[in-house]
């Protein structure tokens, strides 16, 4: 069943919004609970499709999962399976990090090539070559990958590319390894720091998370703990852009503005006034934004997950903006949908040239992926008249209560489930 958002745009957003827990920190941290044959209590896990799917897989493996009042309690004592079911694997690419956790504890794992949003090839070659270096034997047969070994031996692993998922998978697989694993050219995203903090609280020994070199010293066991996941920096950036595109004035309850420096800098360059203090980020946007240029880079550069959302924000700015997408090779699928709303975006290879237009016009548009869908919601908030964004299942994967939060900021947006 495909659902839609019906948005009546043209209204300034005003008021306060609380940013939910991070999707991209929650997924590896939920995976990490597989490593502890006891009970782990997680707080602030967002209730979105991607976390629901990941918890479904843990239940399939044999974990006991209890959810309620913003808490997820996972008892991984009795895991009886080490394979990830294909129908769940296909729904989300990041399920591949479950493999690292299953391998770390059980020394075997079976999974199929991951599915997920179609934003490019998104292979897992860096994950598999890292597993091999850890002494894991890998066999592939008709789309299924089986990993097996007697023991995981710490190794020095240099990543060709600072892959977030591969960095997380190596950490998860190395927790109980014999000896020490060094990752060089590691990804430095805050979600990796959050994963390491959670694992270290459980008794793991991880040093250097958040830098290019991470050292994991194998331990014998982990203990039961509770942990609050960090807030979602991409959701925070999305709401700042929602204020920017509507000339709004909003305040985010968001405690880590240091995670979104590139986004804040670019919005200030575009003419927004942004103040950060005591767990809040306040943005006042001008009537008309100025064009700015963006290059997506691994953290701490401008995040690729904000590329489509920022492109949408720039469609009605004064002047011409240039965006270069350096991380994924197919992350402009939303552009034809935005151009249907009167945007003037031209793609030349990795570069999007955005000629600012006076205003967008409402239309019926289709979400192509998670962040591509979010950018269409922002365009709908800006365009006068009624915009329908269809296929919003993509958006529900990564944004908790998006329509409810936008309504509280004065937007007119309704969720409608078409048959
Ligand atoms: C994580 O995906 C995030 N997902 C993505 O967020 C984010 O866009 C991405 O990191 C980059 O920041 C989660 O954390 C669940 P990568 P991941 O491995 O781990 C290539 C969202 O919208 N690559 O850093 O899959 C890959 O093809 C999602 O919330 C290989 O070539 O990203 C891509 O071009 C979208 N071989 C680049 O590296 C590999 O083995 C970045 O991928 C692995 C990756």
Short mmCIF file of C-alpha atoms and ligand atoms in Angstrom, two decimals:
data_model
loop_
_atom_site.label_atom_id
_atom_site.label_comp_id
_atom_site.label_asym_id
_atom_site.label_seq_id
_atom_site.Cartn_x
_atom_site.Cartn_y
_atom_site.Cartn_z
CA UNK A 1 0.00 0.00 0.00
CA UNK A 2 1.49 3.33 -1.07
CA UNK A 3 0.88 6.27 1.28
CA UNK A 4 1.24 9.98 0.52
CA UNK A 5 1.73 13.30 2.26
CA UNK A 6 -0.74 16.00 1.22
CA UNK A 7 0.90 19.37 1.86
CA UNK A 8 -0.58 22.85 1.55
CA UNK A 9 2.53 24.99 1.22
CA UNK A 10 3.42 28.69 1.42
CA UNK A 11 3.48 28.94 5.22
CA UNK A 12 6.45 30.09 7.33
CA UNK A 13 7.46 27.46 9.91
CA UNK A 14 7.60 28.78 13.46
CA UNK A 15 8.00 27.21 16.90
CA UNK A 16 10.00 24.47 18.58
CA UNK A 17 10.77 20.86 17.60
CA UNK A 18 12.60 18.07 19.46
CA UNK A 19 14.95 16.00 17.33
CA UNK A 20 14.59 12.20 17.70
CA UNK A 21 17.30 9.62 18.28
CA UNK A 22 19.65 8.91 15.39
CA UNK A 23 18.64 6.22 12.86
CA UNK A 24 22.26 5.72 11.79
CA UNK A 25 23.51 5.34 15.37
CA UNK A 26 20.58 3.12 16.42
CA UNK A 27 21.10 0.48 13.73
CA UNK A 28 24.72 -0.47 14.62
CA UNK A 29 23.96 -0.12 18.35
CA UNK A 30 20.99 -2.51 18.07
CA UNK A 31 23.35 -4.86 16.20
CA UNK A 32 25.87 -4.54 19.05
CA UNK A 33 23.35 -6.00 21.54
CA UNK A 34 23.77 -9.36 19.75
CA UNK A 35 27.31 -9.48 21.16
CA UNK A 36 26.13 -9.45 24.81
CA UNK A 37 24.49 -12.76 25.88
CA UNK A 38 22.44 -10.81 28.41
CA UNK A 39 20.09 -7.80 28.50
CA UNK A 40 20.84 -4.37 27.02
CA UNK A 41 18.51 -1.41 27.55
CA UNK A 42 18.54 1.26 24.80
CA UNK A 43 16.82 4.67 25.10
CA UNK A 44 15.84 7.21 22.42
CA UNK A 45 15.78 4.60 19.63
CA UNK A 46 13.49 6.25 17.01
CA UNK A 47 10.37 4.24 16.17
CA UNK A 48 10.88 4.14 12.38
CA UNK A 49 10.73 1.41 9.75
CA UNK A 50 14.49 0.78 9.71
CA UNK A 51 14.73 0.18 13.47
CA UNK A 52 11.55 -1.94 13.36
CA UNK A 53 13.06 -4.16 10.64
CA UNK A 54 16.34 -4.50 12.55
CA UNK A 55 14.48 -5.52 15.73
CA UNK A 56 12.43 -8.01 13.66
CA UNK A 57 15.67 -9.66 12.55
CA UNK A 58 16.91 -9.84 16.16
CA UNK A 59 13.64 -11.53 17.16
CA UNK A 60 14.07 -13.99 14.24
CA UNK A 61 17.58 -14.79 15.54
CA UNK A 62 16.10 -15.60 18.97
CA UNK A 63 16.46 -12.34 20.90
CA UNK A 64 13.70 -11.25 23.28
CA UNK A 65 12.75 -7.65 22.41
CA UNK A 66 10.59 -5.47 24.66
CA UNK A 67 9.60 -1.97 23.48
CA UNK A 68 7.90 0.83 25.38
CA UNK A 69 8.17 4.42 26.65
CA UNK A 70 11.13 5.26 24.40
CA UNK A 71 13.02 2.21 25.66
CA UNK A 72 14.01 -0.95 23.78
CA UNK A 73 15.12 -3.86 25.99
CA UNK A 74 16.98 -6.65 24.15
CA UNK A 75 17.83 -10.01 25.72
CA UNK A 76 20.27 -11.82 23.42
CA UNK A 77 20.91 -14.79 25.72
CA UNK A 78 19.16 -17.37 23.56
CA UNK A 79 20.12 -16.71 19.95
CA UNK A 80 19.53 -19.90 17.97
CA UNK A 81 20.10 -18.72 14.40
CA UNK A 82 22.99 -17.05 12.54
CA UNK A 83 21.34 -16.33 9.21
CA UNK A 84 19.58 -13.09 8.25
CA UNK A 85 16.30 -13.86 6.42
CA UNK A 86 16.34 -12.69 2.80
CA UNK A 87 12.94 -10.98 2.92
CA UNK A 88 14.17 -8.75 5.76
CA UNK A 89 17.68 -8.33 4.30
CA UNK A 90 16.17 -7.01 1.07
CA UNK A 91 14.30 -4.24 2.85
CA UNK A 92 17.34 -2.47 4.14
CA UNK A 93 20.98 -2.27 3.12
CA UNK A 94 22.32 -1.54 6.56
CA UNK A 95 21.25 -4.99 7.81
CA UNK A 96 24.72 -6.03 6.65
CA UNK A 97 26.14 -4.71 9.96
CA UNK A 98 24.18 -7.43 11.74
CA UNK A 99 26.55 -9.86 10.01
CA UNK A 100 29.54 -8.34 11.83
CA UNK A 101 27.82 -8.70 15.20
CA UNK A 102 26.65 -12.29 14.53
CA UNK A 103 30.16 -13.21 13.35
CA UNK A 104 31.76 -11.52 16.35
CA UNK A 105 29.87 -13.78 18.75
CA UNK A 106 29.12 -16.97 16.78
CA UNK A 107 31.98 -17.06 14.20
CA UNK A 108 29.44 -17.78 11.47
CA UNK A 109 26.81 -15.78 9.57
CA UNK A 110 24.73 -16.20 6.41
CA UNK A 111 23.11 -13.31 4.58
CA UNK A 112 22.15 -12.19 1.08
CA UNK A 113 23.36 -9.14 -0.80
CA UNK A 114 21.70 -6.16 0.92
CA UNK A 115 18.77 -4.21 -0.51
CA UNK A 116 17.87 -0.67 0.57
CA UNK A 117 17.41 2.66 -1.24
CA UNK A 118 18.62 2.68 -4.81
CA UNK A 119 21.23 5.45 -4.56
CA UNK A 120 23.98 3.57 -6.27
CA UNK A 121 25.75 0.22 -6.44
CA UNK A 122 26.47 0.21 -2.70
CA UNK A 123 28.57 -2.96 -2.82
CA UNK A 124 29.87 -4.58 0.32
CA UNK A 125 33.32 -5.47 -1.03
CA UNK A 126 35.09 -3.49 1.72
CA UNK A 127 33.10 -5.38 4.36
CA UNK A 128 33.95 -8.79 2.86
CA UNK A 129 37.65 -8.08 2.31
CA UNK A 130 37.89 -6.89 5.92
CA UNK A 131 36.19 -10.09 7.16
CA UNK A 132 38.75 -12.13 5.18
CA UNK A 133 41.60 -10.23 6.87
CA UNK A 134 40.06 -11.18 10.25
CA UNK A 135 40.46 -14.86 9.31
CA UNK A 136 36.86 -15.40 8.22
CA UNK A 137 36.20 -17.78 5.29
CA UNK A 138 33.60 -16.44 2.86
CA UNK A 139 31.65 -18.44 0.28
CA UNK A 140 29.00 -17.08 -2.05
CA UNK A 141 26.29 -19.20 -3.62
CA UNK A 142 23.27 -17.98 -5.62
CA UNK A 143 23.15 -14.56 -3.96
CA UNK A 144 23.82 -15.85 -0.46
CA UNK A 145 27.05 -15.16 1.44
CA UNK A 146 28.22 -17.59 4.15
CA UNK A 147 30.96 -16.49 6.55
CA UNK A 148 32.61 -18.99 8.88
CA UNK A 149 35.78 -19.38 10.98
CA UNK A 150 37.09 -21.14 14.10
CA UNK A 151 38.24 -17.89 15.64
CA UNK A 152 38.52 -14.24 14.67
CA UNK A 153 42.10 -13.00 14.73
CA UNK A 154 42.85 -9.28 15.14
CA UNK A 155 44.35 -7.73 11.98
CA UNK A 156 45.48 -4.45 10.44
CA UNK A 157 42.81 -3.32 7.99
CA UNK A 158 43.24 -0.33 5.71
CA UNK A 159 40.01 0.84 4.06
CA UNK A 160 40.24 1.98 0.41
CA UNK A 161 37.36 4.31 1.25
CA UNK A 162 36.26 5.49 4.75
CA UNK A 163 33.07 3.42 4.55
CA UNK A 164 30.75 3.97 7.54
CA UNK A 165 29.21 0.49 7.38
CA UNK A 166 32.50 -1.29 6.82
CA UNK A 167 34.08 0.55 9.78
CA UNK A 168 31.13 -0.45 11.99
CA UNK A 169 31.20 -4.05 10.77
CA UNK A 170 34.91 -4.42 11.51
CA UNK A 171 34.41 -3.04 15.03
CA UNK A 172 31.48 -5.40 15.69
CA UNK A 173 33.32 -8.46 14.34
CA UNK A 174 36.52 -7.66 16.31
CA UNK A 175 35.10 -7.17 19.83
CA UNK A 176 35.93 -10.75 20.95
CA UNK A 177 38.82 -11.29 18.51
CA UNK A 178 42.15 -12.81 19.60
CA UNK A 179 44.61 -9.93 19.64
CA UNK A 180 44.16 -6.39 18.34
CA UNK A 181 42.57 -4.96 15.20
CA UNK A 182 43.70 -1.62 13.75
CA UNK A 183 41.50 0.11 11.20
CA UNK A 184 43.23 2.82 9.14
CA UNK A 185 41.36 5.27 6.90
CA UNK A 186 38.36 4.57 9.15
CA UNK A 187 35.14 6.56 8.78
CA UNK A 188 34.89 9.31 11.44
CA UNK A 189 31.11 9.83 11.59
CA UNK A 190 29.59 10.65 15.03
CA UNK A 191 27.47 7.49 14.78
CA UNK A 192 30.68 5.46 14.95
CA UNK A 193 31.72 7.33 18.10
CA UNK A 194 28.28 6.56 19.59
CA UNK A 195 28.65 2.84 18.73
CA UNK A 196 32.12 2.74 20.33
CA UNK A 197 30.90 4.56 23.47
CA UNK A 198 28.06 2.06 23.84
CA UNK A 199 30.35 -0.95 23.29
CA UNK A 200 33.01 0.41 25.68
CA UNK A 201 30.30 0.89 28.33
CA UNK A 202 29.49 -2.82 27.77
CA UNK A 203 33.16 -3.64 28.47
CA UNK A 204 34.70 -3.59 24.98
CA UNK A 205 38.09 -1.95 24.36
CA UNK A 206 37.85 0.49 21.43
CA UNK A 207 40.18 3.47 21.05
CA UNK A 208 40.26 6.22 18.44
CA UNK A 209 36.62 6.17 17.27
CA UNK A 210 35.97 9.47 15.50
CA UNK A 211 39.50 9.55 14.09
CA UNK A 212 41.01 7.88 11.02
CA UNK A 213 42.71 5.19 13.14
CA UNK A 214 40.65 2.91 15.38
CA UNK A 215 42.14 0.23 17.65
CA UNK A 216 40.01 -2.66 18.95
CA UNK A 217 41.56 -4.93 21.58
CA UNK A 218 39.65 -8.21 21.89
CA UNK A 219 37.94 -8.89 25.26
CA UNK A 220 36.40 -12.03 26.75
CA UNK A 221 32.94 -10.81 27.70
CA UNK A 222 30.53 -7.89 27.80
CA UNK A 223 28.05 -6.86 30.50
CA UNK A 224 24.43 -5.67 30.75
CA UNK A 225 24.11 -1.89 30.47
CA UNK A 226 21.66 0.82 29.46
CA UNK A 227 22.52 3.45 26.84
CA UNK A 228 20.94 6.58 25.31
CA UNK A 229 21.64 6.89 21.58
CA UNK A 230 22.65 10.28 20.16
CA UNK A 231 20.18 12.57 18.38
CA UNK A 232 19.79 12.42 14.60
CA UNK A 233 22.03 15.02 12.91
CA UNK A 234 20.37 14.51 9.52
CA UNK A 235 16.89 15.06 10.95
CA UNK A 236 18.26 18.22 12.63
CA UNK A 237 19.66 19.40 9.29
CA UNK A 238 16.36 18.60 7.57
CA UNK A 239 14.39 20.79 9.99
CA UNK A 240 16.89 23.65 9.67
CA UNK A 241 16.39 23.47 5.89
CA UNK A 242 12.60 23.33 6.33
CA UNK A 243 12.85 26.66 8.19
CA UNK A 244 15.23 28.03 5.54
CA UNK A 245 12.99 27.16 2.57
CA UNK A 246 9.89 28.68 4.20
CA UNK A 247 11.55 31.87 5.52
CA UNK A 248 10.74 30.53 8.96
CA UNK A 249 11.91 31.01 12.54
CA UNK A 250 12.27 27.76 14.51
CA UNK A 251 14.12 26.37 17.51
CA UNK A 252 15.47 22.80 17.59
CA UNK A 253 15.92 20.90 20.85
CA UNK A 254 19.18 19.43 19.63
CA UNK A 255 22.22 18.95 21.87
CA UNK A 256 25.09 18.39 19.41
CA UNK A 257 25.35 21.30 16.93
CA UNK A 258 29.04 20.38 16.58
CA UNK A 259 27.86 17.40 14.49
CA UNK A 260 26.24 19.68 11.88
CA UNK A 261 28.83 22.47 11.48
CA UNK A 262 28.95 22.21 7.63
CA UNK A 263 25.16 22.50 7.43
CA UNK A 264 25.05 25.48 9.81
CA UNK A 265 27.91 27.20 7.91
CA UNK A 266 26.19 26.76 4.53
CA UNK A 267 22.82 27.99 5.85
CA UNK A 268 24.54 31.07 7.33
CA UNK A 269 26.31 31.64 3.99
CA UNK A 270 22.85 31.49 2.37
CA UNK A 271 21.70 34.29 4.68
CA UNK A 272 20.17 32.51 7.70
CA UNK A 273 20.84 33.63 11.27
CA UNK A 274 21.67 30.63 13.48
CA UNK A 275 22.35 30.64 17.23
CA UNK A 276 23.34 27.59 19.29
CA UNK A 277 23.13 27.53 23.07
CA UNK A 278 22.28 25.11 25.90
CA UNK A 279 20.92 22.20 23.87
CA UNK A 280 19.08 24.38 21.39
CA UNK A 281 19.70 25.51 17.80
CA UNK A 282 17.70 28.56 16.75
CA UNK A 283 17.36 29.54 13.07
CA UNK A 284 15.85 32.69 11.55
CA UNK A 285 15.65 32.57 7.74
CA UNK A 286 15.46 35.53 5.33
CA UNK A 287 12.64 35.87 2.78
CA UNK A 288 15.09 34.99 0.02
CA UNK A 289 18.18 32.77 0.40
CA UNK A 290 21.44 33.37 -1.43
CA UNK A 291 22.85 30.63 -3.73
CA UNK A 292 25.72 28.58 -2.23
CA UNK A 293 28.00 25.77 -3.50
CA UNK A 294 28.15 22.34 -1.82
CA UNK A 295 30.52 19.37 -2.10
CA UNK A 296 29.52 16.21 -0.22
CA UNK A 297 32.43 14.55 1.62
CA UNK A 298 32.99 11.93 4.32
CA UNK A 299 32.60 13.33 7.87
CA UNK A 300 33.47 15.99 8.96
CA UNK A 301 32.66 17.31 5.45
CA UNK A 302 29.17 18.18 4.19
CA UNK A 303 27.07 14.98 4.63
CA UNK A 304 25.76 13.23 1.49
CA UNK A 305 22.50 12.55 3.36
CA UNK A 306 21.82 16.29 3.32
CA UNK A 307 22.53 16.72 -0.41
CA UNK A 308 18.96 16.36 -1.71
CA UNK A 309 17.46 18.29 1.21
CA UNK A 310 19.87 21.17 0.61
CA UNK A 311 19.29 21.09 -3.16
CA UNK A 312 15.58 21.53 -2.52
CA UNK A 313 16.28 24.44 -0.17
CA UNK A 314 18.34 26.19 -2.86
CA UNK A 315 15.73 25.90 -5.66
CA UNK A 316 14.23 29.30 -4.80
CA UNK A 317 17.45 31.07 -3.77
CA UNK A 318 18.85 34.13 -5.54
CA UNK A 319 21.50 33.06 -8.06
CA UNK A 320 22.95 29.74 -9.22
CA UNK A 321 24.16 27.01 -6.83
CA UNK A 322 26.47 24.09 -7.65
CA UNK A 323 26.30 20.78 -5.79
CA UNK A 324 28.89 18.01 -6.25
CA UNK A 325 27.91 14.55 -4.93
CA UNK A 326 31.18 12.73 -4.18
CA UNK A 327 29.93 9.76 -2.13
CA UNK A 328 27.15 7.94 -4.04
CA UNK A 329 27.00 7.64 -7.81
CA UNK A 330 23.24 7.84 -8.17
CA UNK A 331 21.90 10.27 -5.61
CA UNK A 332 20.09 12.73 -7.95
CA UNK A 333 17.00 10.61 -8.67
CA UNK A 334 14.79 13.24 -6.97
CA UNK A 335 15.78 15.95 -9.51
CA UNK A 336 13.10 15.26 -12.19
CA UNK A 337 10.47 15.37 -9.42
CA UNK A 338 11.73 18.75 -8.16
CA UNK A 339 11.85 20.09 -11.74
CA UNK A 340 8.17 19.07 -12.07
CA UNK A 341 7.56 21.67 -9.33
CA UNK A 342 9.25 24.39 -11.38
CA UNK A 343 12.81 24.00 -10.11
CA UNK A 344 15.60 24.52 -12.65
CA UNK A 345 18.18 21.82 -11.88
CA UNK A 346 20.59 20.45 -14.47
CA UNK A 347 22.71 17.36 -13.79
CA UNK A 348 26.17 17.14 -15.36
CA UNK A 349 27.83 13.93 -14.06
CA UNK A 350 28.40 14.34 -10.31
CA UNK A 351 27.35 17.99 -10.42
CA UNK A 352 23.90 19.52 -10.05
CA UNK A 353 23.55 23.11 -11.28
CA UNK A 354 20.58 24.79 -9.57
CA UNK A 355 19.33 28.05 -11.09
CA UNK A 356 17.25 29.84 -8.45
CA UNK A 357 13.62 30.43 -9.48
CA UNK A 358 11.14 32.93 -8.05
CA UNK A 359 8.94 30.23 -6.56
CA UNK A 360 8.05 26.54 -6.83
CA UNK A 361 4.57 25.40 -7.93
CA UNK A 362 2.66 22.61 -6.23
CA UNK A 363 2.40 19.25 -8.03
CA UNK A 364 2.02 15.49 -7.49
CA UNK A 365 5.53 14.07 -7.05
CA UNK A 366 7.02 10.66 -6.17
CA UNK A 367 9.62 9.85 -3.50
CA UNK A 368 12.54 7.98 -5.01
CA UNK A 369 14.43 7.21 -1.77
CA UNK A 370 14.58 8.30 1.87
CA UNK A 371 16.34 11.66 1.59
CA UNK A 372 14.99 12.25 -1.93
CA UNK A 373 11.51 11.97 -0.43
CA UNK A 374 12.34 14.39 2.39
CA UNK A 375 13.49 16.99 -0.14
CA UNK A 376 10.11 16.82 -1.89
CA UNK A 377 8.32 17.44 1.42
CA UNK A 378 10.39 20.61 1.88
CA UNK A 379 9.57 21.71 -1.68
CA UNK A 380 5.89 21.12 -0.90
CA UNK A 381 6.15 23.27 2.23
CA UNK A 382 7.50 26.09 0.09
CA UNK A 383 5.20 25.88 -2.97
CA UNK A 384 1.83 27.63 -2.77
CA UNK A 385 -1.09 25.27 -3.26
CA UNK A 386 -1.43 21.54 -2.58
CA UNK A 387 1.50 19.21 -3.24
CA UNK A 388 1.09 15.42 -3.00
CA UNK A 389 4.24 13.43 -2.21
CA UNK A 390 3.64 9.72 -2.92
CA UNK A 391 5.62 6.59 -1.94
CA UNK A 392 6.35 8.08 1.46
CA UNK A 393 7.22 4.61 2.81
CA UNK A 394 10.77 5.65 1.93
CA UNK A 395 10.49 8.69 4.21
CA UNK A 396 8.95 6.71 7.06
CA UNK A 397 12.15 4.59 7.07
CA UNK A 398 14.19 7.44 8.51
CA UNK A 399 12.02 10.20 9.98
CA UNK A 400 9.98 9.66 13.16
CA UNK A 401 6.58 11.48 13.23
CA UNK A 402 7.71 13.90 10.47
CA UNK A 403 4.18 15.12 9.63
CA UNK A 404 3.25 15.56 13.34
CA UNK A 405 6.44 17.58 14.01
CA UNK A 406 5.84 19.76 10.92
CA UNK A 407 2.19 20.40 11.91
CA UNK A 408 3.42 21.60 15.32
CA UNK A 409 5.58 24.12 13.42
CA UNK A 410 2.53 25.43 11.54
CA UNK A 411 2.69 23.33 8.37
CA UNK A 412 -0.48 21.93 6.79
CA UNK A 413 0.46 18.31 6.06
CA UNK A 414 -1.63 15.15 6.24
CA UNK A 415 -0.71 11.50 5.75
CA UNK A 416 -3.09 9.65 3.42
CA UNK A 417 -2.96 5.93 2.69
CA UNK A 418 -4.09 5.18 -0.85
CA UNK A 419 -5.02 1.59 -1.69
C1 LIG B 1 25.93 4.94 5.81
O1 LIG B 1 25.68 4.08 4.71
C2 LIG B 1 24.58 5.58 6.12
N1 LIG B 1 23.62 4.54 6.49
C3 LIG B 1 24.08 6.34 4.89
O2 LIG B 1 22.86 6.98 5.25
C4 LIG B 1 25.11 7.40 4.52
O3 LIG B 1 24.71 8.05 3.34
C5 LIG B 1 26.48 6.74 4.30
O4 LIG B 1 26.85 5.98 5.48
C6 LIG B 1 27.57 7.75 4.04
O5 LIG B 1 27.64 8.65 5.10
C7 LIG B 1 23.64 4.05 7.74
O6 LIG B 1 24.45 4.42 8.57
C8 LIG B 1 22.60 3.02 8.06
P1 LIG B 1 29.31 3.82 3.11
P2 LIG B 1 26.82 3.04 4.22
O7 LIG B 1 29.69 2.40 3.31
O8 LIG B 1 27.53 2.48 5.39
C9 LIG B 1 30.90 2.74 -1.20
C10 LIG B 1 20.61 7.56 5.02
O9 LIG B 1 20.04 8.27 4.19
N2 LIG B 1 31.18 1.42 -0.63
O10 LIG B 1 30.07 4.88 3.84
O11 LIG B 1 26.19 2.11 3.27
C11 LIG B 1 29.40 2.91 -1.37
O12 LIG B 1 29.01 2.35 -2.60
C12 LIG B 1 21.66 6.58 4.56
O13 LIG B 1 20.41 7.60 6.27
C13 LIG B 1 31.89 0.51 -1.40
O14 LIG B 1 32.27 0.79 -2.52
O15 LIG B 1 27.77 4.02 3.44
C14 LIG B 1 29.22 4.40 -1.34
O16 LIG B 1 29.45 4.92 -2.64
C15 LIG B 1 21.82 6.57 3.04
N3 LIG B 1 32.13 -0.72 -0.90
C16 LIG B 1 30.33 4.87 -0.40
O17 LIG B 1 31.25 3.78 -0.28
C17 LIG B 1 31.73 -1.08 0.37
O18 LIG B 1 32.02 -2.23 0.78
C18 LIG B 1 29.81 5.23 0.98
O19 LIG B 1 29.28 4.08 1.53
C19 LIG B 1 31.03 -0.15 1.14
C20 LIG B 1 30.76 1.10 0.62
#
